[in-house]
Amino acid sequence: MFEYLVTMSKPVVSSRPHILAVLSIVVAAFLGILPAVSATAVGTLDQQATGTSTRWYYNMNNVSVGQVFTAGATGQLDRVTIDVLSFQGATTAPLVVNVFAVDGSGFPTGTSLASASVAQTSIPATVSTVAFDFSTPASVQSGTAYALVFTTSGSGEYHFENATTVPAGAKGIKPGAGNTGWQNYVDTGVTPNQTSFRFATYVTPSTSSPSPSATEDPTLVRTGMETSQTLILLGVGAFLLIAGGVMTNTVRAHARRK
């Protein structure tokens, strides 16, 4: 009888708090990793102008410049980059880009298809590749021309680097006389004449692959879903399966003890 009473009075330790604690850790880890992966999941490099130039065009006092390109893939244009520097102290205004369709003359027309901005403090004083990510991407069609129009406000001053290797259908544009209208940008200070800025476009294809003529600049930070990120997701999935198995076994063991 004494032995029976001791057995009955033994405290029962519930495993439920431990299960909940493990589950909370798993969920927190997964939620912490997922934003970092999805934030870099942008489209594939589609069009790009490259090359090293000693010349640039500057943008100041509410002057806009633009870059026309022909999409090589049909899908969502979710990122563009431009090689640019900021005159620190000459501006505090952000650099803004808008995507437009082009008219028969190859100049921007209509309303903005997508817009993004980068703070002046995020643009270095030396030429750097600056990325603009669109929260709402623009839909683009393969073989159709579009214009990226870069603007700032006040006395903002940004310098855009010229390209020496330009994809078909790409050209720089600048304001016409009196800052009205548009005209093609041609830098005659070098040989051969330079007609484009250094830029890149990234598209998430919907029906076709990116243009095979697009060449990735190795100096650019790679974007899109990388192999390492895929492995992270696989690892998280495996971890969740293992954690689920452990919790299931713990519950079963606890049930048997009862």
PDB file of C-alpha atoms in Angstrom:
ATOM      1  CA  MET A   1       0.000   0.000   0.000  1.00  0.00           C
ATOM      2  CA  PHE A   2       2.795   2.432   0.848  1.00  0.00           C
ATOM      3  CA  GLU A   3       4.444   1.750  -2.494  1.00  0.00           C
ATOM      4  CA  TYR A   4       1.126   2.390  -4.265  1.00  0.00           C
ATOM      5  CA  LEU A   5       0.652   5.722  -2.495  1.00  0.00           C
ATOM      6  CA  VAL A   6       4.140   6.863  -3.478  1.00  0.00           C
ATOM      7  CA  THR A   7       3.427   5.994  -7.089  1.00  0.00           C
ATOM      8  CA  MET A   8       0.127   7.871  -7.091  1.00  0.00           C
ATOM      9  CA  SER A   9       1.618  10.995  -5.480  1.00  0.00           C
ATOM     10  CA  LYS A  10       4.448  11.289  -8.035  1.00  0.00           C
ATOM     11  CA  PRO A  11       4.049  14.669  -9.808  1.00  0.00           C
ATOM     12  CA  VAL A  12       3.069  14.505 -13.456  1.00  0.00           C
ATOM     13  CA  VAL A  13       5.249  16.739 -15.637  1.00  0.00           C
ATOM     14  CA  SER A  14       3.390  17.942 -18.720  1.00  0.00           C
ATOM     15  CA  SER A  15       5.364  18.067 -21.952  1.00  0.00           C
ATOM     16  CA  ARG A  16       3.003  20.631 -23.471  1.00  0.00           C
ATOM     17  CA  PRO A  17       5.073  23.734 -22.469  1.00  0.00           C
ATOM     18  CA  HIS A  18       8.176  22.143 -23.962  1.00  0.00           C
ATOM     19  CA  ILE A  19       6.341  21.353 -27.184  1.00  0.00           C
ATOM     20  CA  LEU A  20       5.069  24.909 -27.456  1.00  0.00           C
ATOM     21  CA  ALA A  21       8.545  26.297 -26.781  1.00  0.00           C
ATOM     22  CA  VAL A  22      10.109  24.178 -29.530  1.00  0.00           C
ATOM     23  CA  LEU A  23       7.309  25.119 -31.936  1.00  0.00           C
ATOM     24  CA  SER A  24       7.813  28.829 -31.172  1.00  0.00           C
ATOM     25  CA  ILE A  25      11.542  28.563 -31.884  1.00  0.00           C
ATOM     26  CA  VAL A  26      10.898  26.784 -35.198  1.00  0.00           C
ATOM     27  CA  VAL A  27       8.339  29.381 -36.327  1.00  0.00           C
ATOM     28  CA  ALA A  28      10.568  32.289 -35.288  1.00  0.00           C
ATOM     29  CA  ALA A  29      13.540  30.843 -37.155  1.00  0.00           C
ATOM     30  CA  PHE A  30      11.493  30.281 -40.297  1.00  0.00           C
ATOM     31  CA  LEU A  31       9.949  33.756 -40.221  1.00  0.00           C
ATOM     32  CA  GLY A  32      13.380  35.282 -39.652  1.00  0.00           C
ATOM     33  CA  ILE A  33      14.898  33.555 -42.679  1.00  0.00           C
ATOM     34  CA  LEU A  34      11.995  33.939 -45.113  1.00  0.00           C
ATOM     35  CA  PRO A  35      12.031  37.771 -45.471  1.00  0.00           C
ATOM     36  CA  ALA A  36      15.766  37.764 -46.183  1.00  0.00           C
ATOM     37  CA  VAL A  37      15.261  35.251 -48.985  1.00  0.00           C
ATOM     38  CA  SER A  38      12.162  36.845 -50.527  1.00  0.00           C
ATOM     39  CA  ALA A  39      13.692  40.330 -50.402  1.00  0.00           C
ATOM     40  CA  THR A  40      16.380  39.295 -52.889  1.00  0.00           C
ATOM     41  CA  ALA A  41      14.084  37.275 -55.134  1.00  0.00           C
ATOM     42  CA  VAL A  42      14.041  39.637 -58.100  1.00  0.00           C
ATOM     43  CA  GLY A  43      13.936  38.882 -61.790  1.00  0.00           C
ATOM     44  CA  THR A  44      16.635  37.670 -64.147  1.00  0.00           C
ATOM     45  CA  LEU A  45      19.036  40.045 -65.874  1.00  0.00           C
ATOM     46  CA  ASP A  46      17.448  40.967 -69.202  1.00  0.00           C
ATOM     47  CA  GLN A  47      19.170  43.975 -70.816  1.00  0.00           C
ATOM     48  CA  GLN A  48      22.430  45.667 -69.886  1.00  0.00           C
ATOM     49  CA  ALA A  49      24.780  48.359 -71.187  1.00  0.00           C
ATOM     50  CA  THR A  50      28.365  48.017 -69.966  1.00  0.00           C
ATOM     51  CA  GLY A  51      31.902  49.246 -70.582  1.00  0.00           C
ATOM     52  CA  THR A  52      34.313  51.625 -68.931  1.00  0.00           C
ATOM     53  CA  SER A  53      34.075  55.280 -69.895  1.00  0.00           C
ATOM     54  CA  THR A  54      35.886  58.396 -68.759  1.00  0.00           C
ATOM     55  CA  ARG A  55      32.872  60.550 -69.588  1.00  0.00           C
ATOM     56  CA  TRP A  56      29.525  61.142 -67.894  1.00  0.00           C
ATOM     57  CA  TYR A  57      26.450  63.281 -68.143  1.00  0.00           C
ATOM     58  CA  TYR A  58      25.239  65.255 -65.150  1.00  0.00           C
ATOM     59  CA  ASN A  59      21.735  65.865 -63.920  1.00  0.00           C
ATOM     60  CA  MET A  60      20.968  68.968 -61.818  1.00  0.00           C
ATOM     61  CA  ASN A  61      18.418  71.706 -61.174  1.00  0.00           C
ATOM     62  CA  ASN A  62      15.332  69.607 -61.913  1.00  0.00           C
ATOM     63  CA  VAL A  63      16.760  68.242 -65.166  1.00  0.00           C
ATOM     64  CA  SER A  64      15.677  64.703 -66.103  1.00  0.00           C
ATOM     65  CA  VAL A  65      17.635  62.152 -68.095  1.00  0.00           C
ATOM     66  CA  GLY A  66      16.424  58.873 -69.485  1.00  0.00           C
ATOM     67  CA  GLN A  67      17.444  55.497 -70.785  1.00  0.00           C
ATOM     68  CA  VAL A  68      15.498  53.731 -73.517  1.00  0.00           C
ATOM     69  CA  PHE A  69      15.767  49.934 -73.760  1.00  0.00           C
ATOM     70  CA  THR A  70      14.019  47.140 -75.632  1.00  0.00           C
ATOM     71  CA  ALA A  71      12.751  44.335 -73.421  1.00  0.00           C
ATOM     72  CA  GLY A  72      14.113  40.905 -74.255  1.00  0.00           C
ATOM     73  CA  ALA A  73      11.583  39.033 -72.113  1.00  0.00           C
ATOM     74  CA  THR A  74       7.868  39.287 -71.445  1.00  0.00           C
ATOM     75  CA  GLY A  75       7.068  39.559 -67.762  1.00  0.00           C
ATOM     76  CA  GLN A  76       7.434  41.817 -64.736  1.00  0.00           C
ATOM     77  CA  LEU A  77      10.171  44.459 -64.684  1.00  0.00           C
ATOM     78  CA  ASP A  78      10.934  44.480 -60.956  1.00  0.00           C
ATOM     79  CA  ARG A  79      14.428  46.008 -60.813  1.00  0.00           C
ATOM     80  CA  VAL A  80      16.579  48.435 -62.791  1.00  0.00           C
ATOM     81  CA  THR A  81      20.104  49.617 -62.046  1.00  0.00           C
ATOM     82  CA  ILE A  82      22.044  52.664 -63.182  1.00  0.00           C
ATOM     83  CA  ASP A  83      25.717  53.529 -62.712  1.00  0.00           C
ATOM     84  CA  VAL A  84      25.728  56.906 -60.997  1.00  0.00           C
ATOM     85  CA  LEU A  85      27.438  59.089 -58.423  1.00  0.00           C
ATOM     86  CA  SER A  86      26.032  61.739 -56.123  1.00  0.00           C
ATOM     87  CA  PHE A  87      27.671  65.087 -55.543  1.00  0.00           C
ATOM     88  CA  GLN A  88      27.635  64.944 -51.764  1.00  0.00           C
ATOM     89  CA  GLY A  89      26.617  68.303 -50.344  1.00  0.00           C
ATOM     90  CA  ALA A  90      25.202  69.454 -53.674  1.00  0.00           C
ATOM     91  CA  THR A  91      21.916  67.658 -53.095  1.00  0.00           C
ATOM     92  CA  THR A  92      19.778  66.116 -50.395  1.00  0.00           C
ATOM     93  CA  ALA A  93      17.007  65.066 -52.768  1.00  0.00           C
ATOM     94  CA  PRO A  94      16.486  61.387 -53.644  1.00  0.00           C
ATOM     95  CA  LEU A  95      16.990  60.020 -57.130  1.00  0.00           C
ATOM     96  CA  VAL A  96      13.708  58.814 -58.620  1.00  0.00           C
ATOM     97  CA  VAL A  97      13.104  56.525 -61.599  1.00  0.00           C
ATOM     98  CA  ASN A  98       9.852  56.052 -63.512  1.00  0.00           C
ATOM     99  CA  VAL A  99       9.147  53.572 -66.298  1.00  0.00           C
ATOM    100  CA  PHE A 100       7.282  54.820 -69.369  1.00  0.00           C
ATOM    101  CA  ALA A 101       6.166  53.522 -72.718  1.00  0.00           C
ATOM    102  CA  VAL A 102       7.743  55.333 -75.685  1.00  0.00           C
ATOM    103  CA  ASP A 103       6.157  57.090 -78.651  1.00  0.00           C
ATOM    104  CA  GLY A 104       6.976  56.755 -82.334  1.00  0.00           C
ATOM    105  CA  SER A 105      10.058  58.927 -81.889  1.00  0.00           C
ATOM    106  CA  GLY A 106      11.396  56.738 -79.098  1.00  0.00           C
ATOM    107  CA  PHE A 107      10.696  59.179 -76.273  1.00  0.00           C
ATOM    108  CA  PRO A 108       8.661  58.721 -73.031  1.00  0.00           C
ATOM    109  CA  THR A 109       4.904  59.008 -73.295  1.00  0.00           C
ATOM    110  CA  GLY A 110       1.814  58.391 -71.182  1.00  0.00           C
ATOM    111  CA  THR A 111       1.703  57.770 -67.454  1.00  0.00           C
ATOM    112  CA  SER A 112       4.293  56.050 -65.287  1.00  0.00           C
ATOM    113  CA  LEU A 113       4.157  52.244 -65.345  1.00  0.00           C
ATOM    114  CA  ALA A 114       6.278  51.861 -62.195  1.00  0.00           C
ATOM    115  CA  SER A 115       8.232  54.113 -59.847  1.00  0.00           C
ATOM    116  CA  ALA A 116      11.006  53.767 -57.266  1.00  0.00           C
ATOM    117  CA  SER A 117      13.469  56.040 -55.467  1.00  0.00           C
ATOM    118  CA  VAL A 118      16.800  55.836 -53.663  1.00  0.00           C
ATOM    119  CA  ALA A 119      17.854  58.301 -50.969  1.00  0.00           C
ATOM    120  CA  GLN A 120      20.794  60.578 -51.752  1.00  0.00           C
ATOM    121  CA  THR A 121      22.577  59.260 -48.668  1.00  0.00           C
ATOM    122  CA  SER A 122      22.517  55.766 -50.205  1.00  0.00           C
ATOM    123  CA  ILE A 123      24.260  56.872 -53.416  1.00  0.00           C
ATOM    124  CA  PRO A 124      28.063  57.110 -53.057  1.00  0.00           C
ATOM    125  CA  ALA A 125      30.258  59.981 -54.249  1.00  0.00           C
ATOM    126  CA  THR A 126      32.058  57.578 -56.586  1.00  0.00           C
ATOM    127  CA  VAL A 127      30.446  55.819 -59.533  1.00  0.00           C
ATOM    128  CA  SER A 128      28.444  52.881 -58.212  1.00  0.00           C
ATOM    129  CA  THR A 129      25.739  50.549 -59.472  1.00  0.00           C
ATOM    130  CA  VAL A 130      22.549  51.649 -57.730  1.00  0.00           C
ATOM    131  CA  ALA A 131      19.507  49.347 -57.720  1.00  0.00           C
ATOM    132  CA  PHE A 132      15.892  50.531 -57.874  1.00  0.00           C
ATOM    133  CA  ASP A 133      13.357  47.877 -56.848  1.00  0.00           C
ATOM    134  CA  PHE A 134       9.728  48.417 -57.831  1.00  0.00           C
ATOM    135  CA  SER A 135       7.187  47.508 -55.154  1.00  0.00           C
ATOM    136  CA  THR A 136       4.682  47.259 -58.017  1.00  0.00           C
ATOM    137  CA  PRO A 137       6.573  45.995 -61.094  1.00  0.00           C
ATOM    138  CA  ALA A 138       5.868  47.179 -64.627  1.00  0.00           C
ATOM    139  CA  SER A 139       4.560  44.676 -67.166  1.00  0.00           C
ATOM    140  CA  VAL A 140       6.841  44.578 -70.217  1.00  0.00           C
ATOM    141  CA  GLN A 141       6.594  42.815 -73.573  1.00  0.00           C
ATOM    142  CA  SER A 142       9.493  41.231 -75.414  1.00  0.00           C
ATOM    143  CA  GLY A 143      10.588  43.361 -78.373  1.00  0.00           C
ATOM    144  CA  THR A 144       8.868  46.511 -77.056  1.00  0.00           C
ATOM    145  CA  ALA A 145      10.790  49.668 -76.139  1.00  0.00           C
ATOM    146  CA  TYR A 146      10.425  51.420 -72.769  1.00  0.00           C
ATOM    147  CA  ALA A 147      12.051  54.429 -71.132  1.00  0.00           C
ATOM    148  CA  LEU A 148      13.587  54.748 -67.673  1.00  0.00           C
ATOM    149  CA  VAL A 149      13.353  58.408 -66.656  1.00  0.00           C
ATOM    150  CA  PHE A 150      15.566  59.550 -63.768  1.00  0.00           C
ATOM    151  CA  THR A 151      14.638  62.749 -61.935  1.00  0.00           C
ATOM    152  CA  THR A 152      15.509  64.668 -58.808  1.00  0.00           C
ATOM    153  CA  SER A 153      14.318  67.910 -57.259  1.00  0.00           C
ATOM    154  CA  GLY A 154      15.780  71.239 -56.201  1.00  0.00           C
ATOM    155  CA  SER A 155      19.457  71.622 -57.006  1.00  0.00           C
ATOM    156  CA  GLY A 156      20.167  67.904 -56.881  1.00  0.00           C
ATOM    157  CA  GLU A 157      23.186  66.779 -58.854  1.00  0.00           C
ATOM    158  CA  TYR A 158      23.860  63.245 -60.014  1.00  0.00           C
ATOM    159  CA  HIS A 159      26.365  62.088 -62.635  1.00  0.00           C
ATOM    160  CA  PHE A 160      25.523  59.155 -64.907  1.00  0.00           C
ATOM    161  CA  GLU A 161      28.269  56.990 -66.360  1.00  0.00           C
ATOM    162  CA  ASN A 162      28.410  56.420 -70.123  1.00  0.00           C
ATOM    163  CA  ALA A 163      28.373  52.901 -71.591  1.00  0.00           C
ATOM    164  CA  THR A 164      30.654  51.670 -74.343  1.00  0.00           C
ATOM    165  CA  THR A 165      28.833  48.389 -75.054  1.00  0.00           C
ATOM    166  CA  VAL A 166      25.133  48.923 -75.727  1.00  0.00           C
ATOM    167  CA  PRO A 167      22.401  46.338 -76.455  1.00  0.00           C
ATOM    168  CA  ALA A 168      20.231  46.728 -79.546  1.00  0.00           C
ATOM    169  CA  GLY A 169      17.435  49.242 -79.120  1.00  0.00           C
ATOM    170  CA  ALA A 170      19.055  51.085 -76.206  1.00  0.00           C
ATOM    171  CA  LYS A 171      19.824  54.802 -76.133  1.00  0.00           C
ATOM    172  CA  GLY A 172      20.215  57.611 -73.653  1.00  0.00           C
ATOM    173  CA  ILE A 173      17.913  60.627 -73.862  1.00  0.00           C
ATOM    174  CA  LYS A 174      18.132  64.119 -72.393  1.00  0.00           C
ATOM    175  CA  PRO A 175      16.005  67.284 -72.297  1.00  0.00           C
ATOM    176  CA  GLY A 176      15.873  69.434 -75.387  1.00  0.00           C
ATOM    177  CA  ALA A 177      16.720  73.130 -75.552  1.00  0.00           C
ATOM    178  CA  GLY A 178      15.246  75.064 -72.656  1.00  0.00           C
ATOM    179  CA  ASN A 179      14.659  71.857 -70.712  1.00  0.00           C
ATOM    180  CA  THR A 180      11.636  71.049 -72.867  1.00  0.00           C
ATOM    181  CA  GLY A 181      10.880  67.912 -74.814  1.00  0.00           C
ATOM    182  CA  TRP A 182      13.399  65.136 -75.386  1.00  0.00           C
ATOM    183  CA  GLN A 183      16.312  64.509 -77.683  1.00  0.00           C
ATOM    184  CA  ASN A 184      18.733  61.646 -78.176  1.00  0.00           C
ATOM    185  CA  TYR A 185      21.826  61.752 -76.007  1.00  0.00           C
ATOM    186  CA  VAL A 186      25.102  61.719 -77.941  1.00  0.00           C
ATOM    187  CA  ASP A 187      28.447  62.379 -76.258  1.00  0.00           C
ATOM    188  CA  THR A 188      30.771  63.573 -79.016  1.00  0.00           C
ATOM    189  CA  GLY A 189      33.705  64.106 -76.672  1.00  0.00           C
ATOM    190  CA  VAL A 190      35.048  60.606 -77.251  1.00  0.00           C
ATOM    191  CA  THR A 191      35.577  58.226 -80.156  1.00  0.00           C
ATOM    192  CA  PRO A 192      33.387  56.453 -80.923  1.00  0.00           C
ATOM    193  CA  ASN A 193      30.489  58.645 -79.817  1.00  0.00           C
ATOM    194  CA  GLN A 194      28.718  57.328 -76.721  1.00  0.00           C
ATOM    195  CA  THR A 195      24.936  57.199 -76.792  1.00  0.00           C
ATOM    196  CA  SER A 196      23.838  55.304 -73.692  1.00  0.00           C
ATOM    197  CA  PHE A 197      24.262  55.202 -69.957  1.00  0.00           C
ATOM    198  CA  ARG A 198      25.373  52.112 -68.012  1.00  0.00           C
ATOM    199  CA  PHE A 199      22.197  50.380 -66.903  1.00  0.00           C
ATOM    200  CA  ALA A 200      20.592  46.991 -66.426  1.00  0.00           C
ATOM    201  CA  THR A 201      17.026  45.686 -66.295  1.00  0.00           C
ATOM    202  CA  TYR A 202      15.723  42.620 -64.452  1.00  0.00           C
ATOM    203  CA  VAL A 203      12.560  40.829 -65.504  1.00  0.00           C
ATOM    204  CA  THR A 204      10.649  37.928 -63.992  1.00  0.00           C
ATOM    205  CA  PRO A 205       9.601  36.157 -67.216  1.00  0.00           C
ATOM    206  CA  SER A 206       5.991  35.083 -67.679  1.00  0.00           C
ATOM    207  CA  THR A 207       6.154  33.388 -71.080  1.00  0.00           C
ATOM    208  CA  SER A 208       9.731  33.414 -72.305  1.00  0.00           C
ATOM    209  CA  SER A 209      13.347  33.394 -71.213  1.00  0.00           C
ATOM    210  CA  PRO A 210      15.527  36.530 -71.174  1.00  0.00           C
ATOM    211  CA  SER A 211      17.157  37.626 -74.379  1.00  0.00           C
ATOM    212  CA  PRO A 212      20.192  35.429 -75.124  1.00  0.00           C
ATOM    213  CA  SER A 213      22.071  38.595 -76.101  1.00  0.00           C
ATOM    214  CA  ALA A 214      21.935  39.915 -72.557  1.00  0.00           C
ATOM    215  CA  THR A 215      25.344  39.681 -70.894  1.00  0.00           C
ATOM    216  CA  GLU A 216      25.780  39.939 -67.160  1.00  0.00           C
ATOM    217  CA  ASP A 217      28.346  42.381 -65.854  1.00  0.00           C
ATOM    218  CA  PRO A 218      30.465  40.497 -63.280  1.00  0.00           C
ATOM    219  CA  THR A 219      30.840  43.686 -61.231  1.00  0.00           C
ATOM    220  CA  LEU A 220      27.125  43.682 -60.423  1.00  0.00           C
ATOM    221  CA  VAL A 221      25.816  42.061 -57.298  1.00  0.00           C
ATOM    222  CA  ARG A 222      23.947  38.956 -58.389  1.00  0.00           C
ATOM    223  CA  THR A 223      20.196  38.947 -57.805  1.00  0.00           C
ATOM    224  CA  GLY A 224      17.379  36.432 -57.937  1.00  0.00           C
ATOM    225  CA  MET A 225      16.968  33.162 -56.058  1.00  0.00           C
ATOM    226  CA  GLU A 226      20.515  31.935 -55.568  1.00  0.00           C
ATOM    227  CA  THR A 227      21.626  28.349 -54.942  1.00  0.00           C
ATOM    228  CA  SER A 228      22.563  29.181 -51.348  1.00  0.00           C
ATOM    229  CA  GLN A 229      19.084  30.586 -50.716  1.00  0.00           C
ATOM    230  CA  THR A 230      17.474  27.487 -52.190  1.00  0.00           C
ATOM    231  CA  LEU A 231      19.584  25.345 -49.850  1.00  0.00           C
ATOM    232  CA  ILE A 232      18.472  27.501 -46.914  1.00  0.00           C
ATOM    233  CA  LEU A 233      14.824  26.879 -47.761  1.00  0.00           C
ATOM    234  CA  LEU A 234      15.472  23.148 -48.119  1.00  0.00           C
ATOM    235  CA  GLY A 235      17.276  23.175 -44.785  1.00  0.00           C
ATOM    236  CA  VAL A 236      14.382  24.973 -43.103  1.00  0.00           C
ATOM    237  CA  GLY A 237      11.961  22.431 -44.554  1.00  0.00           C
ATOM    238  CA  ALA A 238      14.059  19.538 -43.276  1.00  0.00           C
ATOM    239  CA  PHE A 239      14.356  21.186 -39.869  1.00  0.00           C
ATOM    240  CA  LEU A 240      10.581  21.603 -39.664  1.00  0.00           C
ATOM    241  CA  LEU A 241      10.066  17.928 -40.552  1.00  0.00           C
ATOM    242  CA  ILE A 242      12.567  16.800 -37.899  1.00  0.00           C
ATOM    243  CA  ALA A 243      11.078  19.127 -35.287  1.00  0.00           C
ATOM    244  CA  GLY A 244       7.612  17.839 -36.117  1.00  0.00           C
ATOM    245  CA  GLY A 245       8.792  14.262 -35.704  1.00  0.00           C
ATOM    246  CA  VAL A 246      10.421  15.024 -32.369  1.00  0.00           C
ATOM    247  CA  MET A 247       7.287  16.729 -31.064  1.00  0.00           C
ATOM    248  CA  THR A 248       5.095  13.852 -32.273  1.00  0.00           C
ATOM    249  CA  ASN A 249       7.286  11.292 -30.487  1.00  0.00           C
ATOM    250  CA  THR A 250       7.274  13.431 -27.333  1.00  0.00           C
ATOM    251  CA  VAL A 251       3.485  13.575 -27.330  1.00  0.00           C
ATOM    252  CA  ARG A 252       3.235   9.817 -27.867  1.00  0.00           C
ATOM    253  CA  ALA A 253       5.710   9.102 -25.089  1.00  0.00           C
ATOM    254  CA  HIS A 254       3.829  11.409 -22.750  1.00  0.00           C
ATOM    255  CA  ALA A 255       0.570   9.658 -23.636  1.00  0.00           C
ATOM    256  CA  ARG A 256       2.092   6.248 -22.845  1.00  0.00           C
ATOM    257  CA  ARG A 257       3.293   7.477 -19.457  1.00  0.00           C
ATOM    258  CA  LYS A 258      -0.256   8.430 -18.621  1.00  0.00           C
TER     259      LYS A 258
END
